[in-house]
Coordinates of N, CA and C and ligand atoms in Angstrom, one line a residue:
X1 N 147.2 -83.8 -25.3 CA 146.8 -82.8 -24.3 C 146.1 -81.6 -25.0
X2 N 146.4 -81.1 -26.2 CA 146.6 -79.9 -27.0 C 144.9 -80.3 -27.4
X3 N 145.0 -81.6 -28.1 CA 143.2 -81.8 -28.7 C 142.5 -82.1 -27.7
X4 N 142.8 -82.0 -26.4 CA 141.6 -82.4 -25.5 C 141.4 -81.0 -25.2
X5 N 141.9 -80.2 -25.1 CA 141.6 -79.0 -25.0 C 140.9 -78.3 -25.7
X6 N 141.0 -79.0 -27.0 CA 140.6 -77.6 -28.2 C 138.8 -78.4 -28.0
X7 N 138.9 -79.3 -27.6 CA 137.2 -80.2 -28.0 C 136.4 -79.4 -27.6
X8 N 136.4 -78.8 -26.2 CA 135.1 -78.5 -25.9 C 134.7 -77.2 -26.3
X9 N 135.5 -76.1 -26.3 CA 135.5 -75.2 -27.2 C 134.6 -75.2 -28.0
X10 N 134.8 -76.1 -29.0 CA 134.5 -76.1 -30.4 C 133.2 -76.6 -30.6
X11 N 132.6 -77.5 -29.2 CA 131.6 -78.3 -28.9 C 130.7 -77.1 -28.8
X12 N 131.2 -75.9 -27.7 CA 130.5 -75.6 -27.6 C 130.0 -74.2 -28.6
X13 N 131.1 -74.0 -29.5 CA 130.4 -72.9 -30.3 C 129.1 -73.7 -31.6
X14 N 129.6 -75.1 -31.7 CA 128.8 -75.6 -32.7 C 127.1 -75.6 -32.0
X15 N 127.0 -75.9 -30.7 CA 126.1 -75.6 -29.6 C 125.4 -74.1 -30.0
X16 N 126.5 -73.2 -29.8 CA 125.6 -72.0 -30.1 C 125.4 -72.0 -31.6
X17 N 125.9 -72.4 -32.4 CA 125.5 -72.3 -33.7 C 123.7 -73.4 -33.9
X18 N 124.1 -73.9 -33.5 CA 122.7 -74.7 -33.8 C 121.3 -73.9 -32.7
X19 N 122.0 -73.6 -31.9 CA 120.9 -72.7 -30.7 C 120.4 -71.5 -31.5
X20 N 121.2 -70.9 -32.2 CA 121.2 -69.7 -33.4 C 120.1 -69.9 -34.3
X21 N 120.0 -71.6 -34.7 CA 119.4 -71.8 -36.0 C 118.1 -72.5 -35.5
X22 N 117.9 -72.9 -34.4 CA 116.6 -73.3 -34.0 C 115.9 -72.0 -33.3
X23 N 116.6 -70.8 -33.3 CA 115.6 -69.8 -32.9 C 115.0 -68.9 -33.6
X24 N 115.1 -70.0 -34.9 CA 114.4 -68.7 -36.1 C 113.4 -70.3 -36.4
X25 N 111.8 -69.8 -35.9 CA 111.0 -70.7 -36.4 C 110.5 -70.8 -37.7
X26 N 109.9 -71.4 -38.6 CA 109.5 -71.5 -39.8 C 108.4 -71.0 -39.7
X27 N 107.5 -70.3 -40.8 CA 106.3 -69.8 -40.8 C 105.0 -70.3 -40.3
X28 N 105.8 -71.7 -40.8 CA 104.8 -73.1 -40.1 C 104.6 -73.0 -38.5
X29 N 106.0 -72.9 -38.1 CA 105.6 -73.4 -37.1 C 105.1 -71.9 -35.8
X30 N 105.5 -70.8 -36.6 CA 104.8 -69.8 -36.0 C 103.2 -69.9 -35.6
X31 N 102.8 -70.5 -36.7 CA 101.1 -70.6 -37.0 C 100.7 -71.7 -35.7
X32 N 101.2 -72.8 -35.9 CA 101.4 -73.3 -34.7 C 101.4 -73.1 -33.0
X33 N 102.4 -72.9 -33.6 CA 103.0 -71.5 -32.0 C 101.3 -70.3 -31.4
X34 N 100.4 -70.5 -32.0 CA 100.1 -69.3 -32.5 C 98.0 -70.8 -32.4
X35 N 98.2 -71.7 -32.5 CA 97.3 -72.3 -31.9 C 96.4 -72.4 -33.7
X36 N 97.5 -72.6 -34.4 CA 96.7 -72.5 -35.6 C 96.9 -73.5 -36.5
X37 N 96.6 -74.2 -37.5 CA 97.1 -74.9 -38.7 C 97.3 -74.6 -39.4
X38 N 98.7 -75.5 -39.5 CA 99.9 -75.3 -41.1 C 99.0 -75.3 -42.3
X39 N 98.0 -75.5 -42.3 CA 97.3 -75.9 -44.0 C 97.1 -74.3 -44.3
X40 N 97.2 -73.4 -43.4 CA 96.5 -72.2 -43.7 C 97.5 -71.5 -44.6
X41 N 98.6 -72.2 -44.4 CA 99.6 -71.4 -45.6 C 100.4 -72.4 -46.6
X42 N 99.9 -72.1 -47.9 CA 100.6 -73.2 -48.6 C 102.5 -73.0 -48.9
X43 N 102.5 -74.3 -49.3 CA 104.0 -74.7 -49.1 C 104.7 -73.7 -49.4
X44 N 105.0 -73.2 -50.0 CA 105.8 -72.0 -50.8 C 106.4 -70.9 -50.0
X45 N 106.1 -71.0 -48.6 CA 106.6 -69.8 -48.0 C 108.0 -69.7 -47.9
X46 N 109.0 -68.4 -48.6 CA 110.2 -68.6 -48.7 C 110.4 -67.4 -47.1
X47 N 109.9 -66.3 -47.3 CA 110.5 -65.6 -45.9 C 109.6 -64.7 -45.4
X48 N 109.3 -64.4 -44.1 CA 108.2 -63.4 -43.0 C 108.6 -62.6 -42.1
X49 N 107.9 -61.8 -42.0 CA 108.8 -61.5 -41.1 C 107.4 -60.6 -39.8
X50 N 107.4 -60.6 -38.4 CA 106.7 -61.0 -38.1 C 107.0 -59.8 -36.2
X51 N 106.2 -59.1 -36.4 CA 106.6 -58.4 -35.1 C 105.7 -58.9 -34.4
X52 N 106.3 -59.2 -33.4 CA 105.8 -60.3 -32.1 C 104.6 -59.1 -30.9
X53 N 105.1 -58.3 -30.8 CA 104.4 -57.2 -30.2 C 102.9 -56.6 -30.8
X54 N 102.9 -56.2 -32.0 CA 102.0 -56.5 -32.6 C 101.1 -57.3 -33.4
X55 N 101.7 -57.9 -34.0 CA 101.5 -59.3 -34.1 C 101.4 -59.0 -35.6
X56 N 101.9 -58.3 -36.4 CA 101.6 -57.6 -37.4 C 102.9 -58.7 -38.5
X57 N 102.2 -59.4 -39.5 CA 103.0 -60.1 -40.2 C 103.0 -59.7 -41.7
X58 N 104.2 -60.0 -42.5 CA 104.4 -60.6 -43.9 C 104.5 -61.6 -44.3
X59 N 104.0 -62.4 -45.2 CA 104.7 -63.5 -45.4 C 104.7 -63.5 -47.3
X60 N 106.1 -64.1 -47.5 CA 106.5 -63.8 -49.5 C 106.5 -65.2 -50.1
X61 N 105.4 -65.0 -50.8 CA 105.2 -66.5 -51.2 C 105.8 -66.7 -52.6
X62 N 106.6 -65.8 -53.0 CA 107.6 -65.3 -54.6 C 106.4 -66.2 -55.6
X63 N 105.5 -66.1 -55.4 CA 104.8 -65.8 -56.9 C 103.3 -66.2 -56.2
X64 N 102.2 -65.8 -57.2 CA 100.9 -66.1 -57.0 C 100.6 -67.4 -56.9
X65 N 99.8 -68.0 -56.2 CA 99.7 -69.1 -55.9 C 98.3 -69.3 -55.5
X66 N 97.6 -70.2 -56.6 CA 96.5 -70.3 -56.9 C 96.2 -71.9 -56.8
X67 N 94.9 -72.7 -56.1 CA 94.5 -73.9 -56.0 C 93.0 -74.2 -55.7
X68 N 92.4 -75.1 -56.4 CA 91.4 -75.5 -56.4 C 91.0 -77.3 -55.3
X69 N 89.9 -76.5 -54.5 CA 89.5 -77.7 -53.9 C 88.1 -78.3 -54.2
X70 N 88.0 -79.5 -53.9 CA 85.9 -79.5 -53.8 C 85.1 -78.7 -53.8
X71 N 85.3 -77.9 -52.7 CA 84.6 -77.2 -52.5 C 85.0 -75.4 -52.6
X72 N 86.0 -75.2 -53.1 CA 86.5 -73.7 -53.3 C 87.8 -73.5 -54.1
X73 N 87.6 -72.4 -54.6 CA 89.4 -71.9 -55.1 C 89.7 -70.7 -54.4
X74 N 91.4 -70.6 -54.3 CA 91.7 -70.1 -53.4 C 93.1 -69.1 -54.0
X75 N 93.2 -67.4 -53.8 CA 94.4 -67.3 -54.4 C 95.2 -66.5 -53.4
X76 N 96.4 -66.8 -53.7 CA 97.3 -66.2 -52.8 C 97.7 -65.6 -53.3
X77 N 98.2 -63.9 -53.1 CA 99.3 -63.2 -53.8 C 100.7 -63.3 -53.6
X78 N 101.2 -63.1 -54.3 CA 103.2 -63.3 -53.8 C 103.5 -62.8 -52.3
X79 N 102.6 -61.7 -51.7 CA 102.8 -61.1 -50.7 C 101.8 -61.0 -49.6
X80 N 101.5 -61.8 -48.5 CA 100.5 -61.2 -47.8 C 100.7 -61.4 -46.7
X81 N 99.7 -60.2 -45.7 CA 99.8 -59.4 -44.7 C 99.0 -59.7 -43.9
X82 N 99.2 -59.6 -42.3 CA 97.9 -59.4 -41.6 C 98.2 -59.4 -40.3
X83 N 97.6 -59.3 -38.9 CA 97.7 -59.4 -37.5 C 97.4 -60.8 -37.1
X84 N 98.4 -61.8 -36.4 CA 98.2 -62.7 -36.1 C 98.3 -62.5 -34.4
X85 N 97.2 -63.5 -33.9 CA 96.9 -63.5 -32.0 C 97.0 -65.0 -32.0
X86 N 96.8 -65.2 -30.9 CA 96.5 -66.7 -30.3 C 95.0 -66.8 -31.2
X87 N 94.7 -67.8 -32.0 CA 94.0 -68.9 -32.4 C 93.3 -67.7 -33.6
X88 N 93.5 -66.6 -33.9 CA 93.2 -65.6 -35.0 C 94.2 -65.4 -36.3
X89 N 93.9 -65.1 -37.1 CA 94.4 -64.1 -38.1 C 93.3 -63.2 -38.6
X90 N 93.6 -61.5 -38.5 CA 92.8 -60.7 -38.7 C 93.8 -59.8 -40.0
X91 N 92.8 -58.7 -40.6 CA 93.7 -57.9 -41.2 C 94.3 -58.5 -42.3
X92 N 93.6 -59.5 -42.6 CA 94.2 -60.2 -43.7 C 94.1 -59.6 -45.1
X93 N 95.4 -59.5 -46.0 CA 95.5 -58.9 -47.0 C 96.2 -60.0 -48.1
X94 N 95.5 -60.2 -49.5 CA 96.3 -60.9 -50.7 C 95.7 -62.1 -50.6
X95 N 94.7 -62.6 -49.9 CA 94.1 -63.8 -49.6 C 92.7 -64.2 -50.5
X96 N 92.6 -64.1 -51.4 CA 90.7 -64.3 -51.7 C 90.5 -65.5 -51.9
X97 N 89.1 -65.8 -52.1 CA 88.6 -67.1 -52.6 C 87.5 -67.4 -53.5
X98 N 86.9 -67.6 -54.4 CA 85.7 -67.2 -55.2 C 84.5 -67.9 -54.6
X99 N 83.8 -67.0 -54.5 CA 82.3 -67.4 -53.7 C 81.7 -66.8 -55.0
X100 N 80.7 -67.9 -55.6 CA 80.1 -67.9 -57.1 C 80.9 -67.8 -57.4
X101 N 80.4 -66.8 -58.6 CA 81.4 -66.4 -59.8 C 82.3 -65.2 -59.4
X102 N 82.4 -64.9 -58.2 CA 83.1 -63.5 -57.6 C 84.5 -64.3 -56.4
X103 N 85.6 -63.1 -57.1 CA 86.6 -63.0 -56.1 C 86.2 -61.9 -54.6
X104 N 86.7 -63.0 -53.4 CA 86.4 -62.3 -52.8 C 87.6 -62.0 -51.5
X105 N 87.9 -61.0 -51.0 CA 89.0 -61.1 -50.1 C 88.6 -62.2 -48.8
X106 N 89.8 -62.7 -48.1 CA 89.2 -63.2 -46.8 C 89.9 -62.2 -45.9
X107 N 89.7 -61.8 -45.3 CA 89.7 -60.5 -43.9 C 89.9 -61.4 -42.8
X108 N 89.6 -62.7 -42.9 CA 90.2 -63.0 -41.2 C 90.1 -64.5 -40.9
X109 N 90.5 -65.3 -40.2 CA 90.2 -67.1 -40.1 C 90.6 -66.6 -38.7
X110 N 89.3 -67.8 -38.2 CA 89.2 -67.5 -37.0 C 88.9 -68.6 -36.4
X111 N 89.8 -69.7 -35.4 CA 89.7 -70.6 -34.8 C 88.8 -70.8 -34.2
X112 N 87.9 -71.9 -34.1 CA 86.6 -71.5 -33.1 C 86.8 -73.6 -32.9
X113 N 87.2 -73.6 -32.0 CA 87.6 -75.3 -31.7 C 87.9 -75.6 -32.6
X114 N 86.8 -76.8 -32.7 CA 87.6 -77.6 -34.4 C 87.5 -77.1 -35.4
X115 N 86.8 -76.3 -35.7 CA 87.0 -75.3 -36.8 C 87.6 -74.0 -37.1
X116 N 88.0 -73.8 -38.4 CA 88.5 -72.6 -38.6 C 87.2 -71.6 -39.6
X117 N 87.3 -70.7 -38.8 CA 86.2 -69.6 -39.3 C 87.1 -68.6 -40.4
X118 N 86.3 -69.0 -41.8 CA 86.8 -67.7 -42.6 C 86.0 -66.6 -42.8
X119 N 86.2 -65.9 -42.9 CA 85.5 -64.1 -43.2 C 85.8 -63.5 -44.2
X120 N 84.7 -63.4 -44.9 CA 85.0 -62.5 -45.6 C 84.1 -61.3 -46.1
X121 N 84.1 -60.7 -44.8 CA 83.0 -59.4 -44.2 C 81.9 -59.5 -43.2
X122 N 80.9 -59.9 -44.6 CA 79.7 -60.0 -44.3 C 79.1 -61.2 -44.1
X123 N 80.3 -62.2 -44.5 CA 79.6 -63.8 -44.7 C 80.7 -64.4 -44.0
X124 N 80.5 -65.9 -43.7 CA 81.8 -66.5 -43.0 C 81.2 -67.9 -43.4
X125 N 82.5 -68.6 -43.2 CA 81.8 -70.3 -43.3 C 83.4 -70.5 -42.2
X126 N 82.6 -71.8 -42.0 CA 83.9 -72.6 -41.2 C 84.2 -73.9 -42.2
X127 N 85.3 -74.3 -41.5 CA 86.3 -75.6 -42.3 C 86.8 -76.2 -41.7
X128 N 86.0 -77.8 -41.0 CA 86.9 -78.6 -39.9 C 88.7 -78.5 -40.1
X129 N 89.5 -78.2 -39.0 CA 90.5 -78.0 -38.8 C 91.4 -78.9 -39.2
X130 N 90.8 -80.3 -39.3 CA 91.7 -81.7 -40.0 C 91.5 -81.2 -41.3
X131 N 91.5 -80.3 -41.8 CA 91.5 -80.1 -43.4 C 92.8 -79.6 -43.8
X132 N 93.3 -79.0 -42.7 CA 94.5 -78.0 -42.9 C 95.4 -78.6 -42.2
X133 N 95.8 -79.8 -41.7 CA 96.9 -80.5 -41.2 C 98.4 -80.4 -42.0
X134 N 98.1 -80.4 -43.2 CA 99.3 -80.7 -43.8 C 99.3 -79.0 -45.0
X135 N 99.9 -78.5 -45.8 CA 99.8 -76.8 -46.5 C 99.7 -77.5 -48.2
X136 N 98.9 -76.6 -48.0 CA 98.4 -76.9 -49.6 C 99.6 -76.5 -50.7
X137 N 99.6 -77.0 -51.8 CA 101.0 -76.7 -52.8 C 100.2 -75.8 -53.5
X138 N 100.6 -75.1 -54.3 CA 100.7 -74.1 -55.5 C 100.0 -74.7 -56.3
X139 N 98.9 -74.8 -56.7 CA 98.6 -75.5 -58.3 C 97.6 -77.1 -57.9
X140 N 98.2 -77.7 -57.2 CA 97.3 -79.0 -56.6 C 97.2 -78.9 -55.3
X141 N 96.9 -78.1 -54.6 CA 96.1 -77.8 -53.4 C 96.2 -78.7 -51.8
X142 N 95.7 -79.8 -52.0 CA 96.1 -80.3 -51.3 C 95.4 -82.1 -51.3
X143 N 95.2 -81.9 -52.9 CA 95.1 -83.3 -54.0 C 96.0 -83.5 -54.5
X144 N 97.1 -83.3 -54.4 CA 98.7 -83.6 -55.3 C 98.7 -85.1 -55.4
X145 N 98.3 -85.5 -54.2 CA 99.1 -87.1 -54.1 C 97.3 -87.8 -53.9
X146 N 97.0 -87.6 -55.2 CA 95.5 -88.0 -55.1 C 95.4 -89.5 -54.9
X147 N 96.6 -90.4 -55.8 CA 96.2 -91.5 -55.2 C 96.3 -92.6 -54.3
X148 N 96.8 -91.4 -53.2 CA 97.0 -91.6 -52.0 C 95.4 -92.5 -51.2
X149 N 94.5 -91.7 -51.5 CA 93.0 -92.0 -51.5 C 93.0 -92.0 -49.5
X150 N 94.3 -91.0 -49.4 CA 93.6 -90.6 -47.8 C 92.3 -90.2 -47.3
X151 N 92.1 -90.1 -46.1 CA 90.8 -90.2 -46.1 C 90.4 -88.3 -45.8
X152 N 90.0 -88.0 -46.4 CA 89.8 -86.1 -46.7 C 88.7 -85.6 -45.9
X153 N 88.7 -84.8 -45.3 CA 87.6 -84.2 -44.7 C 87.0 -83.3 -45.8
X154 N 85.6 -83.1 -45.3 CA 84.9 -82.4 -46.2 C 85.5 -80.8 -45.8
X155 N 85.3 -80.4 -47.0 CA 86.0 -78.6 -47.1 C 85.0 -78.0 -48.2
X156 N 84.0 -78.3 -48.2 CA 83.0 -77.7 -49.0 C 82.4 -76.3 -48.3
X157 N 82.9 -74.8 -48.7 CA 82.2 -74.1 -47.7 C 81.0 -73.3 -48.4
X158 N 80.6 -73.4 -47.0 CA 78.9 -73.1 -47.1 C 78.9 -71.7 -46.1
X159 N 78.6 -70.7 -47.3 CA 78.8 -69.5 -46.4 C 77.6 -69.1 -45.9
X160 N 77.3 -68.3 -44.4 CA 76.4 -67.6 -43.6 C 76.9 -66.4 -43.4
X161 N 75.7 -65.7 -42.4 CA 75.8 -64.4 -42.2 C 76.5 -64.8 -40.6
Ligands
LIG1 C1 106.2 -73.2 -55.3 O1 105.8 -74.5 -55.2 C2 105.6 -75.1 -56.5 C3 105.1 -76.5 -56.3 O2 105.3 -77.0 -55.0 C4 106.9 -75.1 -57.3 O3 106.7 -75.7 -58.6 C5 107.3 -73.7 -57.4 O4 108.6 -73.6 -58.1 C6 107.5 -73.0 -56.1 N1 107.8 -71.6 -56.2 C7 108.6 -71.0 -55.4 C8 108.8 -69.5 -55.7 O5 109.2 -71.5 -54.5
LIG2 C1 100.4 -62.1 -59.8 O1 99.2 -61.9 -60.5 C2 98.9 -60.5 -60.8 C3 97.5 -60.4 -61.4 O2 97.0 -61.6 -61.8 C4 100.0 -60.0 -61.7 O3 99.8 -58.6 -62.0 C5 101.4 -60.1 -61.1 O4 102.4 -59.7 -62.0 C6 101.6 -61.6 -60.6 N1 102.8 -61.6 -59.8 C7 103.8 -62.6 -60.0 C8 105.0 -62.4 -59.1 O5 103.7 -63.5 -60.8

């Protein structure tokens, strides 16, 4: 009698425990949430934090986090910043990429259908959106498992005005 009692109880606080822990999304899946791809932030994100009203984010990548693609290198600082909206990120801070021989900040990626538009001021290029399906690692980008020999979209960018 005594353990049929205590069951549901217990049912249901483990209930709100798990309800507790699925309502803290992962950075991932904010971006998501948010009409964007996970590739835009590589693996490393340990914690963000993210005011919904403004849309004004952190995210702590505990250490710099630097990778090379085909077509670009790309560095992250331990810490970066910026306003995220439906299918945007603006206000981007700690993000550059070298265009030639120059670092350059990116200021903003910007969804535009299948592509993602980067900015960086004066110039932008886009990056089919199947490029960023899966988040680039720290150091091998998003060649880690090179001989995988998946089939890669081109990510060569070709900057405009
Ligand atoms: C970041 O990721 C790389 C490779 O995935 C790993 O070696 C490194 O320890 C990670 N750093 C942190 C701070 O999690
Ligand atoms: C990141 O890199 C900058 C400059 O290259 C350096 O000053 C800083 O100490 C590095 N931070 C970490 C956490 O490694």
């Amino acid at each position: 009698m005594t353990s049929r009692a205590t069951i549901p109880p217990l049912l249901l606080f483990l209930f709100f425990i798990c309800a507790a822990v699925a309502q803290v999304p992962t950075a991932y899946e904010i971006l998501q949430e948010y009409d964007l791809p996970v590739g835009l932030l590589p693996t490393n994100v340990t914690v963000y934090t993210l005011n919904r009203e403004t849309g004004e984010f952190h995210v702590n990548l505990g250490e710099n986090c630097t990778f090379k693609n085909d077509g670009y290198e790309v560095k992250y600082k331990p810490m970066i910043s910026g306003v995220i909206r439906k299918g945007k990120v603006t206000k981007l801070k700690g993000v550059s990429v070298k265009v030639m021989l120059f670092w350059v900040q990116i200021v903003a990626a910007i969804r535009d259908e299948g592509e993602v538009d980067f900015s960086v001021g004066m110039l932008k290029a886009g990056i089919d959106i199947e490029a960023f399906e899966e988040s680039p690692q720290c150091g091998c980008g998003f060649n880690c498992v090179a001989s995988e020999g998946k089939g890669k979209v081109s990510n060569i960018l070709d900057w405009s005005m």
